[in-house]
GROMACS .gro file of C-alpha atoms in nm:
model
  240
    1GLN     CA    1  -0.001  -0.002   0.004
    2GLN     CA    2   0.132   0.352  -0.102
    3LYS     CA    3   0.211   0.552   0.193
    4GLN     CA    4   0.044   0.893   0.206
    5PRO     CA    5   0.230   1.218   0.243
    6SER     CA    6   0.190   1.360   0.600
    7LEU     CA    7   0.067   1.713   0.652
    8PHE     CA    8   0.400   1.827   0.756
    9SER     CA    9   0.555   1.663   0.453
   10LEU     CA   10   0.323   1.841   0.217
   11TYR     CA   11   0.516   2.176   0.337
   12THR     CA   12   0.869   2.045   0.403
   13VAL     CA   13   0.927   1.884   0.077
   14MET     CA   14   0.869   1.986  -0.254
   15PRO     CA   15   0.561   1.790  -0.396
   16THR     CA   16   0.643   1.594  -0.679
   17SER     CA   17   0.372   1.435  -0.839
   18ARG     CA   18   0.064   1.628  -0.943
   19PRO     CA   19  -0.186   1.464  -0.680
   20GLN     CA   20   0.054   1.585  -0.421
   21ARG     CA   21   0.076   1.915  -0.591
   22ALA     CA   22  -0.283   1.985  -0.597
   23LEU     CA   23  -0.320   1.869  -0.234
   24ALA     CA   24  -0.063   2.117  -0.130
   25ARG     CA   25  -0.261   2.407  -0.316
   26ALA     CA   26  -0.562   2.309  -0.150
   27PHE     CA   27  -0.450   2.297   0.206
   28SER     CA   28  -0.259   2.627   0.120
   29SER     CA   29  -0.563   2.803  -0.006
   30VAL     CA   30  -0.787   2.686   0.293
   31ALA     CA   31  -0.540   2.777   0.516
   32LEU     CA   32  -0.475   3.117   0.426
   33GLY     CA   33  -0.861   3.189   0.377
   34GLU     CA   34  -0.910   3.067   0.729
   35ALA     CA   35  -0.633   3.256   0.891
   36ALA     CA   36  -0.700   3.583   0.706
   37VAL     CA   37  -1.045   3.557   0.831
   38GLN     CA   38  -0.983   3.495   1.201
   39ILE     CA   39  -0.756   3.787   1.220
   40GLU     CA   40  -0.996   4.024   1.112
   41TRP     CA   41  -1.311   3.872   1.287
   42SER     CA   42  -1.095   3.900   1.633
   43VAL     CA   43  -1.023   4.263   1.533
   44GLN     CA   44  -1.416   4.316   1.511
   45TYR     CA   45  -1.480   4.165   1.840
   46VAL     CA   46  -1.233   4.369   2.055
   47PHE     CA   47  -1.344   4.694   1.892
   48TYR     CA   48  -1.703   4.696   1.775
   49THR     CA   49  -1.876   4.709   2.110
   50PRO     CA   50  -1.634   4.988   2.271
   51ALA     CA   51  -1.714   5.171   1.963
   52LEU     CA   52  -2.067   5.179   2.017
   53LEU     CA   53  -2.029   5.260   2.380
   54ARG     CA   54  -1.836   5.563   2.303
   55LEU     CA   55  -2.134   5.686   2.065
   56GLY     CA   56  -2.353   5.667   2.364
   57VAL     CA   57  -2.525   5.339   2.263
   58SER     CA   58  -2.619   5.167   2.625
   59PRO     CA   59  -2.445   4.828   2.713
   60GLU     CA   60  -2.761   4.627   2.667
   61LEU     CA   61  -2.851   4.741   2.324
   62ALA     CA   62  -2.483   4.712   2.229
   63GLY     CA   63  -2.532   4.368   2.324
   64LEU     CA   64  -2.861   4.310   2.136
   65ALA     CA   65  -2.687   4.474   1.812
   66TRP     CA   66  -2.487   4.128   1.810
   67LEU     CA   67  -2.818   3.951   1.734
   68LEU     CA   68  -2.879   4.121   1.374
   69SER     CA   69  -2.633   3.879   1.175
   70PRO     CA   70  -2.693   3.556   1.340
   71LEU     CA   71  -3.079   3.656   1.265
   72LEU     CA   72  -3.001   3.723   0.901
   73MET     CA   73  -2.819   3.383   0.910
   74LEU     CA   74  -3.102   3.201   0.982
   75ALA     CA   75  -3.236   3.303   0.617
   76VAL     CA   76  -2.911   3.365   0.419
   77SER     CA   77  -2.722   3.054   0.508
   78PRO     CA   78  -2.941   2.785   0.379
   79CYS     CA   79  -2.997   2.988   0.043
   80LEU     CA   80  -2.618   3.035  -0.003
   81GLY     CA   81  -2.560   2.698   0.076
   82GLU     CA   82  -2.817   2.544  -0.170
   83ARG     CA   83  -2.690   2.779  -0.445
   84SER     CA   84  -2.328   2.717  -0.389
   85ASP     CA   85  -2.423   2.358  -0.424
   86ARG     CA   86  -2.547   2.363  -0.777
   87CYS     CA   87  -2.337   2.620  -0.877
   88ALA     CA   88  -2.200   2.577  -1.249
   89HIS     CA   89  -1.981   2.883  -1.297
   90ARG     CA   90  -1.635   2.820  -1.442
   91TRP     CA   91  -1.474   2.963  -1.132
   92GLY     CA   92  -1.613   2.675  -0.934
   93ARG     CA   93  -1.876   2.592  -0.677
   94ARG     CA   94  -1.740   2.800  -0.394
   95ARG     CA   95  -1.545   3.061  -0.529
   96PRO     CA   96  -1.788   3.314  -0.686
   97PHE     CA   97  -1.943   3.315  -0.362
   98LEU     CA   98  -1.637   3.346  -0.185
   99ALA     CA   99  -1.591   3.643  -0.387
  100ILE     CA  100  -1.893   3.829  -0.297
  101THR     CA  101  -1.812   3.752   0.046
  102THR     CA  102  -1.469   3.860   0.028
  103ALA     CA  103  -1.590   4.213  -0.110
  104CYS     CA  104  -1.868   4.233   0.173
  105ILE     CA  105  -1.587   4.192   0.416
  106ALA     CA  106  -1.343   4.431   0.285
  107ILE     CA  107  -1.608   4.711   0.248
  108SER     CA  108  -1.742   4.641   0.608
  109LEU     CA  109  -1.349   4.677   0.744
  110LEU     CA  110  -1.331   5.006   0.584
  111ALA     CA  111  -1.658   5.141   0.692
  112ILE     CA  112  -1.628   5.066   1.067
  113PRO     CA  113  -1.357   5.317   1.127
  114LEU     CA  114  -1.503   5.574   0.903
  115ALA     CA  115  -1.830   5.533   1.068
  116ASP     CA  116  -1.781   5.871   1.283
  117GLY     CA  117  -1.680   6.044   1.018
  118VAL     CA  118  -1.963   5.959   0.778
  119GLY     CA  119  -2.192   6.027   1.090
  120GLY     CA  120  -2.054   6.402   1.121
  121ALA     CA  121  -2.070   6.444   0.739
  122LEU     CA  122  -2.437   6.331   0.784
  123GLY     CA  123  -2.527   6.589   1.042
  124ASP     CA  124  -2.444   6.410   1.364
  125VAL     CA  125  -2.367   6.620   1.651
  126ALA     CA  126  -2.242   6.575   2.001
  127GLY     CA  127  -2.508   6.396   2.204
  128ARG     CA  128  -2.663   6.295   1.896
  129ARG     CA  129  -2.483   6.030   1.706
  130HIS     CA  130  -2.758   5.820   1.547
  131ALA     CA  131  -2.626   5.821   1.187
  132ALA     CA  132  -2.264   5.725   1.289
  133ILE     CA  133  -2.443   5.438   1.502
  134ALA     CA  134  -2.627   5.359   1.189
  135VAL     CA  135  -2.337   5.335   0.984
  136LEU     CA  136  -2.145   5.137   1.243
  137VAL     CA  137  -2.449   4.873   1.338
  138ALA     CA  138  -2.473   4.817   0.938
  139ALA     CA  139  -2.130   4.775   0.856
  140ASN     CA  140  -2.067   4.554   1.168
  141VAL     CA  141  -2.398   4.330   1.052
  142LEU     CA  142  -2.216   4.303   0.696
  143LEU     CA  143  -1.902   4.219   0.849
  144ASP     CA  144  -2.040   3.944   1.062
  145LEU     CA  145  -2.241   3.795   0.826
  146GLY     CA  146  -1.960   3.803   0.557
  147ASN     CA  147  -1.740   3.671   0.813
  148CYS     CA  148  -1.996   3.334   0.899
  149LEU     CA  149  -2.098   3.278   0.552
  150HIS     CA  150  -1.716   3.286   0.414
  151GLU     CA  151  -1.597   3.015   0.657
  152GLN     CA  152  -1.884   2.800   0.583
  153LEU     CA  153  -1.758   2.850   0.215
  154LEU     CA  154  -1.411   2.788   0.295
  155ARG     CA  155  -1.485   2.448   0.471
  156ALA     CA  156  -1.720   2.340   0.211
  157MET     CA  157  -1.449   2.441  -0.050
  158ALA     CA  158  -1.203   2.188   0.160
  159THR     CA  159  -1.422   1.911   0.155
  160ASP     CA  160  -1.473   1.953  -0.235
  161LEU     CA  161  -1.101   1.982  -0.296
  162CYS     CA  162  -0.935   1.735  -0.042
  163PRO     CA  163  -0.984   1.354  -0.102
  164LEU     CA  164  -1.159   1.200   0.171
  165ARG     CA  165  -0.815   0.993   0.328
  166HIS     CA  166  -0.673   1.360   0.353
  167GLN     CA  167  -0.958   1.528   0.513
  168ALA     CA  168  -0.893   1.447   0.888
  169ARG     CA  169  -0.526   1.635   0.808
  170MET     CA  170  -0.721   1.904   0.616
  171HIS     CA  171  -0.957   1.985   0.914
  172SER     CA  172  -0.642   1.968   1.168
  173LEU     CA  173  -0.513   2.256   0.964
  174ILE     CA  174  -0.814   2.447   0.977
  175GLY     CA  175  -0.811   2.419   1.325
  176ALA     CA  176  -0.435   2.551   1.331
  177SER     CA  177  -0.534   2.796   1.096
  178VAL     CA  178  -0.822   2.936   1.309
  179GLY     CA  179  -0.610   2.937   1.633
  180LEU     CA  180  -0.302   3.129   1.453
  181GLY     CA  181  -0.549   3.391   1.318
  182ASN     CA  182  -0.700   3.464   1.628
  183ALA     CA  183  -0.387   3.488   1.823
  184LEU     CA  184  -0.270   3.707   1.575
  185GLY     CA  185  -0.575   3.950   1.547
  186ASN     CA  186  -0.614   3.969   1.932
  187ALA     CA  187  -0.261   4.025   1.980
  188ALA     CA  188  -0.243   4.320   1.673
  189SER     CA  189  -0.563   4.473   1.853
  190SER     CA  190  -0.393   4.483   2.180
  191ALA     CA  191  -0.099   4.734   2.109
  192ASP     CA  192  -0.127   5.096   2.043
  193TYR     CA  193  -0.050   5.244   1.710
  194SER     CA  194  -0.135   5.608   1.769
  195GLY     CA  195   0.168   5.773   1.695
  196LEU     CA  196   0.275   5.531   1.413
  197VAL     CA  197   0.076   5.730   1.159
  198ALA     CA  198   0.013   6.072   1.190
  199GLY     CA  199  -0.354   6.164   1.244
  200LEU     CA  200  -0.470   5.808   1.220
  201PRO     CA  201  -0.635   5.672   1.530
  202SER     CA  202  -0.472   5.349   1.676
  203GLU     CA  203  -0.819   5.174   1.631
  204SER     CA  204  -0.833   5.290   1.255
  205PHE     CA  205  -0.487   5.155   1.197
  206VAL     CA  206  -0.564   4.808   1.325
  207PHE     CA  207  -0.873   4.801   1.082
  208LEU     CA  208  -0.685   4.914   0.796
  209ALA     CA  209  -0.398   4.674   0.852
  210ALA     CA  210  -0.637   4.384   0.889
  211TRP     CA  211  -0.822   4.489   0.561
  212LEU     CA  212  -0.466   4.465   0.404
  213VAL     CA  213  -0.386   4.127   0.537
  214PHE     CA  214  -0.739   3.995   0.427
  215CYS     CA  215  -0.740   4.136   0.099
  216VAL     CA  216  -0.357   3.984   0.044
  217ALA     CA  217  -0.460   3.634   0.175
  218SER     CA  218  -0.757   3.608  -0.012
  219ALA     CA  219  -0.598   3.680  -0.337
  220GLY     CA  220  -0.356   3.395  -0.256
  221MET     CA  221  -0.657   3.199  -0.176
  222PHE     CA  222  -0.837   3.268  -0.499
  223CYS     CA  223  -0.512   3.175  -0.686
  224LEU     CA  224  -0.434   2.850  -0.527
  225ALA     CA  225  -0.778   2.728  -0.480
  226ASP     CA  226  -0.804   2.465  -0.807
  227GLU     CA  227  -1.177   2.429  -0.853
  228ARG     CA  228  -1.318   2.290  -1.162
  229PRO     CA  229  -1.674   2.382  -1.287
  230LEU     CA  230  -1.955   2.116  -1.147
  231THR     CA  231  -2.007   1.978  -1.474
  232GLN     CA  232  -1.661   1.854  -1.491
  233ARG     CA  233  -1.625   1.696  -1.165
  234SER     CA  234  -1.658   1.364  -1.071
  235ALA     CA  235  -1.950   1.260  -0.824
  236VAL     CA  236  -1.884   1.285  -0.457
  237GLY     CA  237  -1.930   0.935  -0.407
  238ASP     CA  238  -1.646   0.836  -0.674
  239ARG     CA  239  -1.389   1.038  -0.503
  240GLU     CA  240  -1.100   0.840  -0.363
   0.00000   0.00000   0.00000
């Protein structure tokens, strides 16, 4: 029986066969995507509630604001999953929808630190920050919804790209990527960057850095993922 390459060997030894190269690309694409989404998700969790409190939202309402995206997920997630499973786009089943969630996340990461300024431009005054609160809540809902859907699509793509006998290793790598992304995101959020760029608050700098890391890692994920259109794929039951 042919010995299967270990997860460690896929990254320490240059893959020589086409299946090994395809497996290494699949592992790398999912690892990049998972780590990137966890980094900016950690940044969101650190800064969102304090930002609401600074705008005058009560702690009770700030907690309720987190309920909006899970409620939307109840309706959006099943519909997206069904459409993704049946997608016959030339990019594959998952990448077209990953492109949508990537755009939602990227827009939200830029909108959250700009919410205060947008509110001021819309007529907010001291003590009445309704426009800024609305922008912040809407951006966070879009970000949280995009994060949840993005992660679900990544894990579905991992199952599509990885043969059954390697899926235990794939999910081990996903777990490691989640832990690494959370650690990096929380570590980055704990530092003070106020004096690093003149006129740029520390919180805005963290969001911009998370946006840049997410965009670069997502580009790598899209390039590495070797999805094929549904019409050219073998049935799931026929895969090894």
